[in-house]
Coordinates of C-alpha atoms and ligand atoms in Angstrom, one line a residue:
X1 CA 52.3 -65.7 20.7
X2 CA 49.4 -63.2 20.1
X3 CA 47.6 -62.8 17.0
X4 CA 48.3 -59.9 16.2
X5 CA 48.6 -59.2 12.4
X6 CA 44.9 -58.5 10.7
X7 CA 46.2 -60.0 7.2
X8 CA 49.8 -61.7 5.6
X9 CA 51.1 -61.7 2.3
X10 CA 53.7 -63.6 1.3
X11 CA 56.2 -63.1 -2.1
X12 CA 58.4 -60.0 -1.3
X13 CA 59.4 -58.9 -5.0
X14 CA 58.5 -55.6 -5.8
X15 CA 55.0 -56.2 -6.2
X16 CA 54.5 -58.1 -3.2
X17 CA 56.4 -55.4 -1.3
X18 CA 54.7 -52.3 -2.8
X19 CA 51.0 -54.2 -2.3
X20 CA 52.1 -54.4 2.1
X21 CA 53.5 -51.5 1.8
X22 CA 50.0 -49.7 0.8
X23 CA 48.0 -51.9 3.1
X24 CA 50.3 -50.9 5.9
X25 CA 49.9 -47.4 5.0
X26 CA 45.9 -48.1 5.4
X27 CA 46.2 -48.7 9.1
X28 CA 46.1 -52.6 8.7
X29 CA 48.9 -54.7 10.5
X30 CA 50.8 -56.7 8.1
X31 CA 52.7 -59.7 9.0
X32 CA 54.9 -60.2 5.2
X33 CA 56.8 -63.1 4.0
X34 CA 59.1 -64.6 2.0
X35 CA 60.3 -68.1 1.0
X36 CA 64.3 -66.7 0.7
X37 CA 65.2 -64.9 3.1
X38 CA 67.2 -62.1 1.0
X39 CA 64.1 -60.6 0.3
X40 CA 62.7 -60.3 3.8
X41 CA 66.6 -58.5 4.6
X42 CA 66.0 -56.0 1.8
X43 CA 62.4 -55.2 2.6
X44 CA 62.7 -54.5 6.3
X45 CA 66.0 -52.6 5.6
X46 CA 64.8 -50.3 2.7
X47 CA 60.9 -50.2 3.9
X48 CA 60.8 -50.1 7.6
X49 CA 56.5 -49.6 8.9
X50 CA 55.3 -49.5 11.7
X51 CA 52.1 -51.9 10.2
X52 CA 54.5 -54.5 9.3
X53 CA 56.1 -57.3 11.1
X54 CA 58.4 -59.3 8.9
X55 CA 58.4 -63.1 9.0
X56 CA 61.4 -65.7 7.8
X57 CA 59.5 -68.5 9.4
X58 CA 55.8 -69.0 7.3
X59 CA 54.7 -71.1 10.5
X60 CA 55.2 -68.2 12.5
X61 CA 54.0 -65.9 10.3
X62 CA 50.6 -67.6 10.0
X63 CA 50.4 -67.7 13.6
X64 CA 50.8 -64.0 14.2
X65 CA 47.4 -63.4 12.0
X66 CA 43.9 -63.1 13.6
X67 CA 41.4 -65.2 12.9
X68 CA 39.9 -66.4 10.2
X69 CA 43.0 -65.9 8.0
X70 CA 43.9 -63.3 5.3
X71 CA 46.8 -64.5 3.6
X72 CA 47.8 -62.8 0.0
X73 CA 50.0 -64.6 -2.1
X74 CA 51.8 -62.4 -4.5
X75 CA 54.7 -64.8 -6.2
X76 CA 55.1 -65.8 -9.6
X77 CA 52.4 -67.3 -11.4
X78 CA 52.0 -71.1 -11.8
X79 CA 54.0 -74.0 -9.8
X80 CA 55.0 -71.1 -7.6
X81 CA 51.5 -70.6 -6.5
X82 CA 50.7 -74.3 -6.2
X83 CA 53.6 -74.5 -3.8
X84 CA 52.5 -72.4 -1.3
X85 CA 49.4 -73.0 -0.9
X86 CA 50.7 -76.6 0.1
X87 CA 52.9 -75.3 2.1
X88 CA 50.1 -73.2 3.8
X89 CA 47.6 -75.8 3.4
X90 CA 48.4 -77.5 7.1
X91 CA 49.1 -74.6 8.8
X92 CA 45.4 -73.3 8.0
X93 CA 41.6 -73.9 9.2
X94 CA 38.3 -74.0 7.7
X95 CA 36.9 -70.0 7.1
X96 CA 40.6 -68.9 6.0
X97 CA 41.3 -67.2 3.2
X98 CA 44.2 -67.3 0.6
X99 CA 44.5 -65.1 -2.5
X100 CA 46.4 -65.3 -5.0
X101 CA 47.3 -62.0 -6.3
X102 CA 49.8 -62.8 -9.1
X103 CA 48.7 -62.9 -12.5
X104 CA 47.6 -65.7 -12.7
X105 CA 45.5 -68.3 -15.5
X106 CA 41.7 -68.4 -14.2
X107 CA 41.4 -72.0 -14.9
X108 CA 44.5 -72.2 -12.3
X109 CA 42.3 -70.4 -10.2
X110 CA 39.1 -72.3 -10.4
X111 CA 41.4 -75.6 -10.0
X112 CA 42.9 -74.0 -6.9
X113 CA 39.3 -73.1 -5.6
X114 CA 37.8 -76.5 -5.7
X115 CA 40.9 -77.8 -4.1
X116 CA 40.9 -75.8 -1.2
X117 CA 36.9 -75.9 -0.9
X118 CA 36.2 -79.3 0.8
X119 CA 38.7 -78.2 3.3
X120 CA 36.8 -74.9 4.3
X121 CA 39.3 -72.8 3.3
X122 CA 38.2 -69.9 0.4
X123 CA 40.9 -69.0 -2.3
X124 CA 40.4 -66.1 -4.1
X125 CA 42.3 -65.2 -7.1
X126 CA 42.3 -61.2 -7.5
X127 CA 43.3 -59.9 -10.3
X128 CA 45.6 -56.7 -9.6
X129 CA 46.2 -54.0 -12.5
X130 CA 48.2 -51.3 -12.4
X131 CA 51.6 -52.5 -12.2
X132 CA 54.3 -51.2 -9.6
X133 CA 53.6 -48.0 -8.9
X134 CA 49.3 -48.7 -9.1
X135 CA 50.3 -52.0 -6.4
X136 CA 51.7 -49.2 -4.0
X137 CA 49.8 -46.3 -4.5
X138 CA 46.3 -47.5 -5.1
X139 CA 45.8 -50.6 -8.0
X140 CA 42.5 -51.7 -9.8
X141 CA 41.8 -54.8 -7.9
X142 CA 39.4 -57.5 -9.6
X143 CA 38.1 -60.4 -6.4
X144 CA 36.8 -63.6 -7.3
X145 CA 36.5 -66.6 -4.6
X146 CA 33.2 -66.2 -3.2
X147 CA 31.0 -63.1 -1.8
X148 CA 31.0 -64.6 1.7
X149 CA 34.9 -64.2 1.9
X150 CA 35.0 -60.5 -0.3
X151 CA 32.4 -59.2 2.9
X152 CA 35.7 -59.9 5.1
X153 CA 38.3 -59.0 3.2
X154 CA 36.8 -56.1 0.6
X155 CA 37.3 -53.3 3.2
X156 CA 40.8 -53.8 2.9
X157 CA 40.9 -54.4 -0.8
X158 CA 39.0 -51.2 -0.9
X159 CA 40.7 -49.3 0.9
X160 CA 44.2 -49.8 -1.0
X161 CA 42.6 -50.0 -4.4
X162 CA 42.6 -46.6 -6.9
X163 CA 39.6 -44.2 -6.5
X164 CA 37.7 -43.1 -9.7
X165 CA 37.0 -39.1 -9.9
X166 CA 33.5 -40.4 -8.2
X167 CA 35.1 -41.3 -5.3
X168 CA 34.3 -45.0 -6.1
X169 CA 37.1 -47.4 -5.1
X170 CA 37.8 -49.6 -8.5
X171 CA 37.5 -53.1 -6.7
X172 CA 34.5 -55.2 -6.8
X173 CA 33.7 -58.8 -6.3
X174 CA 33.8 -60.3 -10.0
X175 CA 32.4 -63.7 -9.3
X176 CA 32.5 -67.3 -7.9
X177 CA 35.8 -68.7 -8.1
X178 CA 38.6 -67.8 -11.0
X179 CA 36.2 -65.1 -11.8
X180 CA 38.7 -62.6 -11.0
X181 CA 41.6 -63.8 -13.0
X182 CA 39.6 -64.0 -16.1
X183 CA 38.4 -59.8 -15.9
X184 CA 42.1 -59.6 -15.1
X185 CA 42.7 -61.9 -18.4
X186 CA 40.6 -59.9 -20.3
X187 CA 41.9 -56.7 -19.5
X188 CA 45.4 -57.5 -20.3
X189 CA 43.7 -58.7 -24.1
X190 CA 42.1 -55.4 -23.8
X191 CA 45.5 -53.8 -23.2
X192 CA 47.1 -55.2 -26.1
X193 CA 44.8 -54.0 -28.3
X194 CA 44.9 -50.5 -27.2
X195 CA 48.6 -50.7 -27.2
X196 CA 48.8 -51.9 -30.6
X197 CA 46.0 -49.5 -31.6
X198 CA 48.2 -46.5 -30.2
X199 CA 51.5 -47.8 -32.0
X200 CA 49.7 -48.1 -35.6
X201 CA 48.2 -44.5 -34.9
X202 CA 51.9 -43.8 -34.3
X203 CA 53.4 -45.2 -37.3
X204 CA 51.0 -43.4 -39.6
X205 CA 51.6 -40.1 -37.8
X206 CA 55.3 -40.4 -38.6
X207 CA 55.0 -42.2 -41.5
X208 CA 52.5 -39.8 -43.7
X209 CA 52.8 -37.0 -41.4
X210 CA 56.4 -37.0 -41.1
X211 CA 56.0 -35.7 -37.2
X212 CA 59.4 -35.7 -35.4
X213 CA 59.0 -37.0 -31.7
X214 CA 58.6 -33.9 -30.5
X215 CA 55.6 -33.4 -32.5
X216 CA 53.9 -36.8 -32.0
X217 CA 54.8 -36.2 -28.2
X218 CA 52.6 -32.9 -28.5
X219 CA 49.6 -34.6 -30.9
X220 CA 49.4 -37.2 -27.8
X221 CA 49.2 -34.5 -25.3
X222 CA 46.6 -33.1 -27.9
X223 CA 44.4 -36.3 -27.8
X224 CA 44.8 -36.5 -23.9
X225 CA 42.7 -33.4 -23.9
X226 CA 39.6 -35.0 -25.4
X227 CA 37.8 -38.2 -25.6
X228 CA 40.9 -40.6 -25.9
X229 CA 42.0 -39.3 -22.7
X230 CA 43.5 -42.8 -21.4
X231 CA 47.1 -43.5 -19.0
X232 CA 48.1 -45.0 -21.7
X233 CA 47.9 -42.1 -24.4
X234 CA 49.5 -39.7 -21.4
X235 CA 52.4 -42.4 -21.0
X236 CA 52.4 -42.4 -24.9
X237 CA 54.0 -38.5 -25.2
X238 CA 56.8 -39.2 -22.1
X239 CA 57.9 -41.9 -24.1
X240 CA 58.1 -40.0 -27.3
X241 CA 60.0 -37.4 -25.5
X242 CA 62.6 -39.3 -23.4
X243 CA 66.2 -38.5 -24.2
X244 CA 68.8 -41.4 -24.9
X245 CA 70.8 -41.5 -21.4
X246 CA 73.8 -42.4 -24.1
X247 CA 73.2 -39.0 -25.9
X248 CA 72.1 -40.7 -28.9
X249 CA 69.0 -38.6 -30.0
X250 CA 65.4 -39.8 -28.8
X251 CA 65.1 -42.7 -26.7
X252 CA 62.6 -44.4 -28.6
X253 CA 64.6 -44.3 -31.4
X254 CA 67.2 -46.4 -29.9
X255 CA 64.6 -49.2 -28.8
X256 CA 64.6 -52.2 -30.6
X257 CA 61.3 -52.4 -33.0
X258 CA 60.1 -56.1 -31.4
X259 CA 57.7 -56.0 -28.6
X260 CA 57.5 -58.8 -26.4
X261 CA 54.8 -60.6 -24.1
X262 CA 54.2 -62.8 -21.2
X263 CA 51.3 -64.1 -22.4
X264 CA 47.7 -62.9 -20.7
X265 CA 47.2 -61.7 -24.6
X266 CA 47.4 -65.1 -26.0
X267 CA 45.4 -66.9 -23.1
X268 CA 42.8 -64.4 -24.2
X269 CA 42.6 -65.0 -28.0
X270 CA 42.4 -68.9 -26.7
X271 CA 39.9 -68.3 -24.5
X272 CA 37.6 -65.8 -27.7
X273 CA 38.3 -69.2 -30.0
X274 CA 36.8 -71.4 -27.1
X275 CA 34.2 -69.9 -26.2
X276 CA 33.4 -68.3 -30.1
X277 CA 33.4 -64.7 -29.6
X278 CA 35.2 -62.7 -32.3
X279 CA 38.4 -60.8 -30.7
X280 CA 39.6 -60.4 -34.0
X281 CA 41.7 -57.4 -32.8
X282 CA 43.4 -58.9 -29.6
X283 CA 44.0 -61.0 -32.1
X284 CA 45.7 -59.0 -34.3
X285 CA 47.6 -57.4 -31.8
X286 CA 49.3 -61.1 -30.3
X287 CA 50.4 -61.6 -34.6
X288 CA 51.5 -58.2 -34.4
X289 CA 54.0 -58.3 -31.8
X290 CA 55.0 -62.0 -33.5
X291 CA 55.8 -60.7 -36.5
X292 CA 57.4 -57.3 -35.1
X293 CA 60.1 -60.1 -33.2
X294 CA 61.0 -60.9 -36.9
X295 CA 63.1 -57.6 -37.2
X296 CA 65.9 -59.3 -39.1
X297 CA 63.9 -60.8 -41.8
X298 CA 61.6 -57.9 -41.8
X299 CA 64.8 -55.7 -42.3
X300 CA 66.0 -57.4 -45.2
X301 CA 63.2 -57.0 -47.1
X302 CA 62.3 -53.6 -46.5
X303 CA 65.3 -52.9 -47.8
X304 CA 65.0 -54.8 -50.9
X305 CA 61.8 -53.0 -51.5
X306 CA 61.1 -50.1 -54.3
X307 CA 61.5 -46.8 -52.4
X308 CA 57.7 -45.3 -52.6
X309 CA 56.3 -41.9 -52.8
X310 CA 54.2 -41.0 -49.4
X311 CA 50.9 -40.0 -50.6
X312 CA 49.0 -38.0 -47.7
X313 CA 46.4 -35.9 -50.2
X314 CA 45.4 -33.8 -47.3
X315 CA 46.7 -31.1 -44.7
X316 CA 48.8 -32.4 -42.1
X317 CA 46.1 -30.9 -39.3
X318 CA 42.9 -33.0 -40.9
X319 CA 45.5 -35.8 -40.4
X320 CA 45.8 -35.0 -36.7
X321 CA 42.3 -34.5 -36.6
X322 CA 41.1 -37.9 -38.4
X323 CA 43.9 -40.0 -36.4
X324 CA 42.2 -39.1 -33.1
X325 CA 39.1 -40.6 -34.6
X326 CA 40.9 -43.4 -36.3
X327 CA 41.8 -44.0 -32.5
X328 CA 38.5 -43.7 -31.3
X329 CA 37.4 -46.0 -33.6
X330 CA 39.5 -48.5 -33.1
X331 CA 38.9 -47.6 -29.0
X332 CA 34.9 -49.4 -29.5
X333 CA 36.3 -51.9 -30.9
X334 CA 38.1 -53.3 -29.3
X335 CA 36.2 -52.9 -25.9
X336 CA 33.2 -54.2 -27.7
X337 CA 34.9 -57.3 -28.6
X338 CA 36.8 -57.5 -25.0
X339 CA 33.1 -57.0 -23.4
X340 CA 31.3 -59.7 -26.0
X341 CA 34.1 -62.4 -24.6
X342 CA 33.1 -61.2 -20.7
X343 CA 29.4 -61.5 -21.5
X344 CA 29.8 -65.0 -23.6
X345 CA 31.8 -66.2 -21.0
X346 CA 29.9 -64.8 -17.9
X347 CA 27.3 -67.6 -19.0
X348 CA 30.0 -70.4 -20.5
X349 CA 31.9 -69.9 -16.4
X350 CA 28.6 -69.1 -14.4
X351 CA 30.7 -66.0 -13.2
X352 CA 27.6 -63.9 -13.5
X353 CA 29.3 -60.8 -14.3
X354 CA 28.2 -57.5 -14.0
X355 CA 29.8 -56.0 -17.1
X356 CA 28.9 -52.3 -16.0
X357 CA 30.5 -53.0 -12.5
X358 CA 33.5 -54.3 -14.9
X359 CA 33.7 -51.0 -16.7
X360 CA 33.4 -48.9 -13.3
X361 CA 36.5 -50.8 -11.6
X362 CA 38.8 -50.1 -14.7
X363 CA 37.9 -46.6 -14.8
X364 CA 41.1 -45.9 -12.3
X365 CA 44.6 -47.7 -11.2
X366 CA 44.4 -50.4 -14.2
X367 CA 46.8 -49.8 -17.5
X368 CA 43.8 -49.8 -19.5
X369 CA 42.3 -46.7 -17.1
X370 CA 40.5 -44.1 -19.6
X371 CA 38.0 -41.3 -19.7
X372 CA 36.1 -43.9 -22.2
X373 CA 35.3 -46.4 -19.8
X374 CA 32.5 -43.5 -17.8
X375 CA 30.7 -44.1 -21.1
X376 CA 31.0 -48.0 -21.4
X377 CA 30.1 -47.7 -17.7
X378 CA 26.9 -45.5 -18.2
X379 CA 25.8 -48.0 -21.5
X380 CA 25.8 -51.4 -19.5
X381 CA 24.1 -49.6 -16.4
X382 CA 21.7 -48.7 -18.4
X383 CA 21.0 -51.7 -20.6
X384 CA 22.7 -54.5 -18.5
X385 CA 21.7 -56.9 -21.0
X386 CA 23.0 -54.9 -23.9
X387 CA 24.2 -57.5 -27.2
X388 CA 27.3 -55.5 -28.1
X389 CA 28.6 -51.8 -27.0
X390 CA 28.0 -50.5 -30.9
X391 CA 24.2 -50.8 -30.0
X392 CA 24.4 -48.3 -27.2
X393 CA 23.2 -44.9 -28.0
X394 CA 26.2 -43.0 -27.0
X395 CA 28.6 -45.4 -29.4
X396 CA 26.4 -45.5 -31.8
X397 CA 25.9 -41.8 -32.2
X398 CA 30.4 -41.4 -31.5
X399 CA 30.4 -44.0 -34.3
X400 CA 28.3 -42.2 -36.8
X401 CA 30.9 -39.7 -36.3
X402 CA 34.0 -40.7 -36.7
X403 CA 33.5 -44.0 -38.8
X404 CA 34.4 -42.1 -42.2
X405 CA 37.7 -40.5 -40.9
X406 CA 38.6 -43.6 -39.6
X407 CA 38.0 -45.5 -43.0
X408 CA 40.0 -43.1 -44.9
X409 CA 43.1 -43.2 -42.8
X410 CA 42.7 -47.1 -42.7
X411 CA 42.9 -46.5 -46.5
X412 CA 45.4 -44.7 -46.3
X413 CA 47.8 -46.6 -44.4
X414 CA 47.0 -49.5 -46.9
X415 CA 48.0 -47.3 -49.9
X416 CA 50.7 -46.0 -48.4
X417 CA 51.9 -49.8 -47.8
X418 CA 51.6 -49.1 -43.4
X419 CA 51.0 -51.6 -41.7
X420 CA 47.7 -51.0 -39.6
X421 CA 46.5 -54.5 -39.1
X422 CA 44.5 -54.1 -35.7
X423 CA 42.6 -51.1 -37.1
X424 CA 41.8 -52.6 -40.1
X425 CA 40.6 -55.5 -37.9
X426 CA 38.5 -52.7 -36.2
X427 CA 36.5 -51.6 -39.2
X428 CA 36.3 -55.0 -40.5
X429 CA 34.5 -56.3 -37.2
X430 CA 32.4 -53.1 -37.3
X431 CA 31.4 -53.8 -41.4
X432 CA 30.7 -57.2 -40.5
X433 CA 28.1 -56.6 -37.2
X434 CA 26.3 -53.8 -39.5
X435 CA 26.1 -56.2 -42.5
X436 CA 22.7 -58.4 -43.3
X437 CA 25.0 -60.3 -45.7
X438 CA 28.7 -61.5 -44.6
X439 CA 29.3 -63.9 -47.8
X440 CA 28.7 -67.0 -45.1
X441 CA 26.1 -68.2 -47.3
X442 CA 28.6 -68.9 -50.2
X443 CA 30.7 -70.6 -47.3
X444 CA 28.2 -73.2 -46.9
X445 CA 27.7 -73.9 -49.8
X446 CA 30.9 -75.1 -50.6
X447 CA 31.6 -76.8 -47.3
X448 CA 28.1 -78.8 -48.5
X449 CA 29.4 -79.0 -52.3
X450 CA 32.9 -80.8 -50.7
X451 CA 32.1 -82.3 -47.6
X452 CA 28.2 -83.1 -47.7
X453 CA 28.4 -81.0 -44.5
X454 CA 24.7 -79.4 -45.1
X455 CA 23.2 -76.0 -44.7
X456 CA 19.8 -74.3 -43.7
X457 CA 17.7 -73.1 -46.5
X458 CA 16.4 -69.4 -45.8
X459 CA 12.5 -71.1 -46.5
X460 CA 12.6 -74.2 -44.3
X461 CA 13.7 -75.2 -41.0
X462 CA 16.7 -77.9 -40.7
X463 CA 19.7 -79.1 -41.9
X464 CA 20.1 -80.4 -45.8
X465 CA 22.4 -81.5 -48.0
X466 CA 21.9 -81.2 -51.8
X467 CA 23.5 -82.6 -55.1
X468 CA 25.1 -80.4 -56.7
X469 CA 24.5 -80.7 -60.4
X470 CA 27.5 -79.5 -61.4
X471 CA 30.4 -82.0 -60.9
X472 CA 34.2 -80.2 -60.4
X473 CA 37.1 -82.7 -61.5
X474 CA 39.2 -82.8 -57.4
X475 CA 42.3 -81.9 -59.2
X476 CA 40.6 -78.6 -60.5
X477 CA 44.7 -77.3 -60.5
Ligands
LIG1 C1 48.6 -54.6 -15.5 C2 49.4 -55.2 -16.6 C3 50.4 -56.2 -16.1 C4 51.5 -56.4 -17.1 C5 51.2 -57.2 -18.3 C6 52.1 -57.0 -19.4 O1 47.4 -54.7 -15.6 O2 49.2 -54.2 -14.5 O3 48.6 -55.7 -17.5 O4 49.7 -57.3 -15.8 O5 52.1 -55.2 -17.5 O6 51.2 -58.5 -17.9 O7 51.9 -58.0 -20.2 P1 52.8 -58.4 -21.4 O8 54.2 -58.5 -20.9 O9 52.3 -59.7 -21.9 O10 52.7 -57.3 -22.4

């Protein structure tokens, strides 16, 4: 038996499959895997590669690979996971590596890395973005594990991974251990927020603009041209346009008004409240989707509403106009909140991220890819130790801009009872980072006044608690 295969990867579903396939297209040999056997029967029949050698025995298959070991693992994430790398774990030696492609928790991964460390062996977790069609035709790929193993197995990572317009391929060693998993994390929070950002901007298009889909499709294709340029906002107009296959109008008409989630969003929002770092609109956009899953309840009452008057007060092309900056808005936002969490947690995780580096590998294959993140990109590099993305020249001046238009359709919305929540969230957080005075003081007052849980006085340093002079009967209601 020759070793003959420069890298495995086992978990044939159709990520698994479209991630060999691209590395087989890259000139590397491929020996691919799957724990039932179906899977290996469909891939060889429908992808047949010269770079691939298909395996239904895993012993086997590790011993086709040269040495030390590349083996990917792209299965579901969780017990999955756990149960191949024991099945791998005697089959391997010391300087192997295993990563773990799948989307996976990064306290999984960090688990999973001291587990296989006394033994020699490195596991990486990788974050992979971009979904089918980025996993076969060039994803963003996000390494953690440690640098010794991403000098072996980055030039093929590279290679498969998206290229920016620069040329630059958008992988990168993230950090020690589950560091890769928790950009991944992140980016997925990130995601949601855009998403939800892009579904209010919808709602108040149609709502006080009265666009059809047509028209929305063609304001999307508008924004696309200019600063919100983003895969998201392109995918945006070829969803407003798709025709129901049933001949029932537009299709997203006929989709039901719930969105669901597999829950990267929520780990994120746990992780901002551990570790303190406001993501008060990732946030808002996991209690959006919960409350959009409540159509039933939400029907009724909408229903039982007074009919109101839409009140727009201006031209339907300043609406256009302010929306995009409503967007943008909301945009810095939420990447400044996303980047606070990688920064606060760079130092809670000792991943030592390099938050420009971060922005640079998103800027291509990932959902989240965007015009925006050249400019995020070109603020960290030049202040790598920047407090918050507002404080960058560029934002701040895109700010100064657009802040207005953005607080009046945020008002808007409001008056017009449309829900906006994660944009109001948006100008909230950006009120509250400008403001000398957030009302906090008030706050600790009363937790004192209740709970004798003592404040700082503005003249003296420590902690104090007074007595109060005025007395409150507890059943003040
Ligand atoms: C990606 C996506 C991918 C997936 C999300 C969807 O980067 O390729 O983020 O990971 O589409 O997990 O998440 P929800 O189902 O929770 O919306």
């Amino acid at each position: 038996m020759t070793m003959r295969n420069d890298i495995a990867l086992i978990g044939l579903g159709v990520m698994g499959s479209n991630l060999a396939l691209n590395i087989a297209d890259h000139g590397y040999k491929i020996a691919v895997y799957n724990y039932t056997a179906d899977l290996v029967e469909k891939f060889v029949k429908e992808n047949p590669h010269p770079n691939a050698e298909a395996f239904t025995d895993l012993k086997a298959m590790v011993a086709s690979l040269k040495r030390p070991r590349q083996i990917i693992i792209m299965v579901t994430a969780g017990k999955p996971v756990d149960a191949v790398i024991e099945a791998l774990k005697p089959l391997l030696d010391k300087d192997d590596i295993v990563l773990d492609t799948g989307n996976s928790f990064y306290q999984d991964s960090m688990r999973r890395f001291a587990q296989l460390q006394p033994l020699g062996i490195v596991f990486a977790g990788v974050g992979v973005s971009g979904g089918a069609e980025g996993a076969r035709h060039g994803p963003a790929i996000m390494v953690g594990g440690t640098h010794e193993a991403y000098q072996s197995i980055g030039p093929v990572l590279e290679a498969i991974a998206a290229k920016a317009a620069d040329g630059k391929p958008c992988c990168a060693f993230m950090g020690e251990g589950g560091a890769g998993h928790y950009v991944k994390m992140v980016h997925n929070g990130i995601e949601y927020a855009d998403m939800e950002l892009i579904a209010e901007s919808y709602l108040v298009l149609k709502r006080l603009g009265g666009f059809t889909n047509a028209e929305l499709a063609d304001i999307y294709e508008r924004y696309q041209q200019g600063p919100l340029q983003s895969y998201l906002i392109s995918i945006t107009s070829k969803v407003l346009r798709e025709k129901d296959p049933q001949g029932k109008g537009d299709l997203v008409d006929m989709i039901v008004d719930a969105a669901g989630q597999k829950g990267t969003g929520k780990w994120t929002c746990i992780d901002g409240f551990e570790t303190g770092v406001a993501l008060s609109m990732i946030d808002g956009a996991c209690n959006a989707r919960f409350i959009s899953g409540k159509v039933a309840e939400r029907t009724v009452r909408a229903q039982q509403a007074v009919p109101r008057t839409i009140k727009l007060g201006m031209d339907k092309t300043s609406l256009i106009a302010k929306v995009e900056h409503y967007l943008y808005v909301g945009k810095i936002a939420a990447y400044a909140q996303g980047f606070d969490l990688y920064r606060s947690a760079s130092e809670k995780y000792d991943f030592k991220l390099n938050l420009a580096k971060i922005a640079e590998i998103f800027r291509a294959g990932c959902i989240i890819q965007a015009r925006f993140l050249n400019d995020i990109t070109a603020a960290f590099t030049a202040e790598p130790q920047l407090a918050n993305l507002v404080d960058a020249p560029f934002f701040k001046a895109r700010l100064a801009d657009c802040l207005e238009d953005a607080r009046e359709v945020c008002a808007l919305a409001i008056g017009n009872a449309i829900p906006n929540p994660v944009m109001a969230a948006a100008i909230s957080y950006l009120d509250a980072l400008h403001s000398e005075c957030v009302g906090a003081n008030l706050i600790q007052g009363l937790r004192d006044y209740f709970g004798a849980h003592t404040f700082e006085r503005k003249d003296a340093p420590g902690f104090i608690h007074h007595t109060w002079s005025c007395k409150a009967s507890f059943n003040a209601v």
